[in-house]
Structure formats: structure tokens, C-alpha cells
Amino acid sequence: GQNIDQPTEMTATEGAIVQINCTYQTSGFNGLFWYQQHAGEAPTFLSYNVLDGLEEKGRFSSFLSRSKGYSYLLLKELQMKDSASYLCAVMDSNYQLIWGAGTKLIIKP
Amino acid sequence: IAGITQAPTSQILAAGRRMTLRCTQDMRHNAMYWYRQDLGLGLRLIHYSNTAGTTGKGEVPDGYSVSRANTDDFPLTLASAVPSQTSVYFCASSPGTGAHTGELFFGEGSRLTVL
């Protein structure tokens, strides 16, 4: 079966760096996506990786290793507004998105 | 303001009743999707439409139906609601093709409670 694993919850301190991991097993691979979802709100697109390596976008970076079935989202200079759930999703060979359950990130002052 | 509009935002419904969740987008996106989100589970695809006039079944289609008469509208109907359909429902659209259909724009969600 297809599976996306990510930690349920993480806690970090304002101003620090946090890495949210995602491992996947899917039928084929057409890219990995990260979304941010604040409580009670809709998910919003953060990043897309299809090739191995690091993609940087401001304070957020996303890394992919296709051979290891692994990605991480790196958040630097954490701000209180970064408190949210972060969803990892993989597009399989049928161009269907398979979603992880999300990682709830709690930022403490 | 361009985007996706869902209605209603919240609804309490008696089991056995019929309910339609509305979704309208003004971005002229070809692909549209309905997801449900439940605590502890990832987003699960109910139905999708790659273009007006076509629809397809997702991971959890039973008890739901959709139609896509035009580009902008993609309503989701529960023919006879059951308590297990209590969930938050998100409509989404995508401008891309192929792998870029993973870049989704979501509506604000419809919280449905079936008693």
C-alpha cells in the first residue's frame, strides 16, 4: 500500500530552527509537496520537489532524496505565526496526491 | 477577490437527509477536487474533475456524488447523510497539468456534522 509518515507533533522555540521529516512509500513518484495549514483554516501550498536536493524559499527550505523516500521541511528563524500543521503529500504514478496526516508544530516564546 | 468559495461554512444535519456542498472558483482552473479531513488522518480524496464535463472517483467516494457542468462549479452531494460523514470538507482547484496538479488552491472548508 501507499504510505506517508511524518511526526504527529513537534515543539520548537521562537527564533530557532526546526526540521520536519517525511518518509514515503508510493506507487511511483511525480513529486513531493509541502503545505501549511493553520488551525481552522485551509491548507496553503509551500513547496514542490521533484529532483533530489534542497529548494530554498525564504525562511523555508525543502529537501528531497528519492532513493531514500525521504523529505524534510526546514523552517529557520521561527516566528509565532509559524505555529501550524505541515502536510507532506506525494504524487504517485497516476498523478494522484497521497497525503500524510500532518505534523502539528507548536512554537513557544 | 479571486479564489474558491465554499458554502455553507458549517452545517448540522440529521442522518438520512440530503445535503449539497457548493464550490465555486473564479480562477478558470481545469482541475477541481473534493477532500475530507478527519483528525489524525491525511486529506482523503472523495471525487475529482480534470475538466468540465468529466468526473472521477477518489479514495473514499461511497455515499457522495459530484457534477461538473461548467468550469467554475463543482458541487458535492451527500444523498443520505450518515454520522461517519461528519468531517471538514475542502474543495480545491489546480491550474496545472501533470505533476503540477499538486499545486492546489483550497477553499475555506465546510464543517459538516451529521447527527
Tab-separated table of C-alpha atoms in Angstrom:
chain	number	residue	atom	x	y	z
A	1	GLY	CA	0.000	0.000	0.000
A	2	GLN	CA	0.917	3.636	-0.194
A	3	ASN	CA	2.094	5.349	2.946
A	4	ILE	CA	3.291	8.774	4.071
A	5	ASP	CA	4.811	9.086	7.555
A	6	GLN	CA	5.502	12.270	9.452
A	7	PRO	CA	5.671	13.040	13.168
A	8	THR	CA	2.359	13.892	14.792
A	9	GLU	CA	3.598	16.868	16.776
A	10	MET	CA	6.771	18.898	17.303
A	11	THR	CA	7.654	21.788	19.600
A	12	ALA	CA	10.253	24.454	18.926
A	13	THR	CA	11.320	27.828	20.295
A	14	GLU	CA	10.779	31.182	18.654
A	15	GLY	CA	13.880	32.198	16.688
A	16	ALA	CA	15.186	28.642	16.413
A	17	ILE	CA	15.332	26.166	13.514
A	18	VAL	CA	13.122	23.103	13.148
A	19	GLN	CA	13.206	20.203	10.692
A	20	ILE	CA	10.025	18.269	9.913
A	21	ASN	CA	10.655	14.885	8.324
A	22	CYS	CA	8.510	12.958	5.892
A	23	THR	CA	9.094	9.427	4.610
A	24	TYR	CA	7.049	7.847	1.890
A	25	GLN	CA	6.314	4.613	0.077
A	26	THR	CA	4.209	5.128	-3.019
A	27	SER	CA	3.442	3.560	-6.363
A	28	GLY	CA	5.668	5.734	-8.482
A	29	PHE	CA	6.746	9.287	-7.824
A	30	ASN	CA	5.883	12.529	-9.575
A	31	GLY	CA	6.864	14.997	-6.917
A	32	LEU	CA	6.579	15.827	-3.238
A	33	PHE	CA	4.620	18.755	-1.863
A	34	TRP	CA	4.546	20.583	1.457
A	35	TYR	CA	1.527	22.542	2.641
A	36	GLN	CA	0.945	24.725	5.696
A	37	GLN	CA	-2.391	24.647	7.497
A	38	HIS	CA	-3.236	26.975	10.357
A	39	ALA	CA	-5.857	25.716	12.784
A	40	GLY	CA	-9.354	26.106	11.382
A	41	GLU	CA	-8.065	27.251	8.003
A	42	ALA	CA	-7.405	25.793	4.574
A	43	PRO	CA	-4.037	24.301	3.568
A	44	THR	CA	-1.774	26.577	1.546
A	45	PHE	CA	0.956	25.412	-0.822
A	46	LEU	CA	4.548	25.848	0.395
A	47	SER	CA	6.894	23.890	-1.850
A	48	TYR	CA	7.357	21.283	-4.555
A	49	ASN	CA	10.341	18.954	-5.024
A	50	VAL	CA	10.742	16.535	-7.889
A	51	LEU	CA	14.549	16.299	-8.107
A	52	ASP	CA	16.945	15.399	-5.306
A	53	GLY	CA	18.332	18.274	-3.341
A	54	LEU	CA	17.376	21.366	-1.455
A	55	GLU	CA	14.904	24.014	-2.575
A	56	GLU	CA	15.111	27.256	-0.627
A	57	LYS	CA	12.325	29.800	-0.383
A	58	GLY	CA	12.992	32.491	2.176
A	59	ARG	CA	12.908	31.094	5.713
A	60	PHE	CA	11.581	27.770	4.435
A	61	SER	CA	13.570	25.074	2.633
A	62	SER	CA	12.537	21.627	1.436
A	63	PHE	CA	14.841	18.697	0.772
A	64	LEU	CA	14.234	15.516	-1.196
A	65	SER	CA	16.052	12.191	-1.506
A	66	ARG	CA	14.162	9.964	-3.908
A	67	SER	CA	16.410	6.944	-3.317
A	68	LYS	CA	15.629	7.079	0.413
A	69	GLY	CA	11.958	8.017	0.048
A	70	TYR	CA	12.629	10.949	2.328
A	71	SER	CA	11.981	14.649	2.533
A	72	TYR	CA	12.228	17.323	5.148
A	73	LEU	CA	10.912	20.832	5.574
A	74	LEU	CA	13.315	23.194	7.319
A	75	LEU	CA	11.984	26.317	8.980
A	76	LYS	CA	14.500	28.932	10.106
A	77	GLU	CA	14.135	31.947	12.403
A	78	LEU	CA	10.888	30.602	13.730
A	79	GLN	CA	8.090	33.045	14.366
A	80	MET	CA	4.940	32.544	16.420
A	81	LYS	CA	2.890	32.695	13.208
A	82	ASP	CA	4.655	29.502	12.053
A	83	SER	CA	2.575	27.563	14.570
A	84	ALA	CA	0.522	25.380	12.236
A	85	SER	CA	0.245	21.897	10.825
A	86	TYR	CA	2.578	20.984	7.992
A	87	LEU	CA	1.283	18.464	5.485
A	88	CYS	CA	3.507	16.285	3.297
A	89	ALA	CA	1.992	14.890	0.103
A	90	VAL	CA	3.423	12.731	-2.678
A	91	MET	CA	2.112	12.497	-6.216
A	92	ASP	CA	2.078	8.897	-7.379
A	93	SER	CA	2.420	7.419	-10.860
A	94	ASN	CA	-1.283	8.132	-11.572
A	95	TYR	CA	-0.803	11.807	-10.654
A	96	GLN	CA	-2.880	11.296	-7.512
A	97	LEU	CA	-1.785	13.055	-4.320
A	98	ILE	CA	-1.200	10.843	-1.289
A	99	TRP	CA	-1.301	12.861	1.936
A	100	GLY	CA	0.380	12.410	5.265
A	101	ALA	CA	-1.632	13.085	8.433
A	102	GLY	CA	0.335	16.257	9.088
A	103	THR	CA	2.763	17.477	11.747
A	104	LYS	CA	1.444	19.967	14.279
A	105	LEU	CA	4.218	22.464	15.048
A	106	ILE	CA	3.979	24.347	18.321
A	107	ILE	CA	6.181	27.418	18.725
A	108	LYS	CA	6.986	28.555	22.241
A	109	PRO	CA	8.285	32.019	23.124
B	1	ILE	CA	-11.252	38.555	-4.800
B	2	ALA	CA	-10.198	35.568	-6.892
B	3	GLY	CA	-10.283	32.177	-5.282
B	4	ILE	CA	-12.540	29.339	-4.238
B	5	THR	CA	-15.770	29.851	-2.365
B	6	GLN	CA	-17.455	27.077	-0.411
B	7	ALA	CA	-20.914	27.102	1.128
B	8	PRO	CA	-22.094	26.519	3.732
B	9	THR	CA	-19.135	27.045	6.070
B	10	SER	CA	-20.816	24.966	8.726
B	11	GLN	CA	-23.885	22.758	8.877
B	12	ILE	CA	-25.552	20.376	11.298
B	13	LEU	CA	-27.574	17.745	9.523
B	14	ALA	CA	-29.893	14.936	10.585
B	15	ALA	CA	-28.944	11.460	9.410
B	16	GLY	CA	-30.778	10.444	6.267
B	17	ARG	CA	-31.065	13.985	4.914
B	18	ARG	CA	-29.718	15.040	1.546
B	19	MET	CA	-27.070	17.751	1.512
B	20	THR	CA	-25.179	19.600	-1.214
B	21	LEU	CA	-21.935	21.415	-0.511
B	22	ARG	CA	-21.297	24.127	-3.042
B	23	CYS	CA	-17.929	25.080	-4.520
B	24	THR	CA	-17.224	27.855	-6.988
B	25	GLN	CA	-13.898	29.080	-8.345
B	26	ASP	CA	-13.177	32.105	-10.475
B	27	MET	CA	-9.608	31.270	-11.468
B	28	ARG	CA	-10.609	29.257	-14.572
B	29	HIS	CA	-8.754	26.211	-13.275
B	30	ASN	CA	-9.453	22.989	-15.136
B	31	ALA	CA	-8.980	20.537	-12.282
B	32	MET	CA	-11.146	20.526	-9.151
B	33	TYR	CA	-11.247	18.226	-6.148
B	34	TRP	CA	-13.242	17.397	-3.045
B	35	TYR	CA	-11.380	16.216	0.057
B	36	ARG	CA	-12.441	15.327	3.548
B	37	GLN	CA	-10.174	15.925	6.520
B	38	ASP	CA	-10.558	13.967	9.740
B	39	LEU	CA	-8.469	14.214	12.893
B	40	GLY	CA	-5.377	12.027	12.715
B	41	LEU	CA	-5.846	11.215	9.052
B	42	GLY	CA	-4.447	12.820	5.949
B	43	LEU	CA	-6.644	14.556	3.454
B	44	ARG	CA	-8.651	11.937	1.583
B	45	LEU	CA	-9.860	12.491	-1.951
B	46	ILE	CA	-13.574	11.935	-2.479
B	47	HIS	CA	-14.087	12.888	-6.116
B	48	TYR	CA	-12.245	14.906	-8.698
B	49	SER	CA	-12.766	16.501	-12.076
B	50	ASN	CA	-9.948	17.097	-14.556
B	51	THR	CA	-12.088	19.307	-16.774
B	52	ALA	CA	-15.681	20.439	-17.204
B	53	GLY	CA	-17.962	17.548	-18.128
B	54	THR	CA	-15.773	14.842	-16.571
B	55	THR	CA	-15.563	13.449	-13.034
B	56	GLY	CA	-13.710	10.620	-11.339
B	57	LYS	CA	-13.767	8.702	-8.069
B	58	GLY	CA	-11.140	9.240	-5.437
B	59	GLU	CA	-10.141	7.190	-2.434
B	60	VAL	CA	-13.441	7.459	-0.497
B	61	PRO	CA	-16.297	8.077	-2.983
B	62	ASP	CA	-19.055	5.972	-1.406
B	63	GLY	CA	-22.073	7.988	-0.307
B	64	TYR	CA	-21.019	11.038	-2.325
B	65	SER	CA	-21.673	12.287	-5.833
B	66	VAL	CA	-20.421	15.245	-7.860
B	67	SER	CA	-21.143	17.022	-11.105
B	68	ARG	CA	-19.119	19.427	-13.258
B	69	ALA	CA	-21.487	21.186	-15.622
B	70	ASN	CA	-19.087	24.093	-16.168
B	71	THR	CA	-15.548	25.169	-15.307
B	72	ASP	CA	-16.444	27.174	-12.229
B	73	ASP	CA	-18.789	24.975	-10.187
B	74	PHE	CA	-18.196	21.610	-8.552
B	75	PRO	CA	-20.929	20.693	-6.050
B	76	LEU	CA	-20.664	17.679	-3.743
B	77	THR	CA	-23.872	15.867	-2.777
B	78	LEU	CA	-24.497	13.514	0.104
B	79	ALA	CA	-27.601	11.593	-0.947
B	80	SER	CA	-28.459	10.277	2.515
B	81	ALA	CA	-26.117	11.537	5.208
B	82	VAL	CA	-24.693	9.189	7.848
B	83	PRO	CA	-22.785	10.085	11.046
B	84	SER	CA	-19.483	8.783	9.584
B	85	GLN	CA	-19.687	11.616	7.074
B	86	THR	CA	-19.130	14.098	9.882
B	87	SER	CA	-15.968	15.853	8.745
B	88	VAL	CA	-14.431	19.008	7.360
B	89	TYR	CA	-14.787	19.115	3.592
B	90	PHE	CA	-12.370	21.047	1.401
B	91	CYS	CA	-12.850	21.926	-2.227
B	92	ALA	CA	-9.667	22.599	-4.185
B	93	SER	CA	-8.619	23.509	-7.686
B	94	SER	CA	-5.421	23.359	-9.675
B	95	PRO	CA	-4.215	25.347	-12.659
B	96	GLY	CA	-1.557	22.902	-13.769
B	97	THR	CA	-1.254	19.710	-15.677
B	98	GLY	CA	0.589	16.522	-14.829
B	99	ALA	CA	2.685	16.828	-11.706
B	100	HIS	CA	1.798	20.477	-11.312
B	101	THR	CA	-1.759	19.497	-10.465
B	102	GLY	CA	-0.320	19.008	-6.984
B	103	GLU	CA	-0.237	22.772	-6.502
B	104	LEU	CA	-3.718	23.115	-5.083
B	105	PHE	CA	-5.753	26.140	-4.092
B	106	PHE	CA	-8.198	25.298	-1.315
B	107	GLY	CA	-11.496	26.768	-0.253
B	108	GLU	CA	-12.006	27.643	3.404
B	109	GLY	CA	-13.762	24.383	4.167
B	110	SER	CA	-17.248	23.248	5.129
B	111	ARG	CA	-17.647	21.737	8.581
B	112	LEU	CA	-20.427	19.146	8.454
B	113	THR	CA	-21.897	17.388	11.482
B	114	VAL	CA	-24.334	14.523	10.915
B	115	LEU	CA	-26.395	13.539	13.939
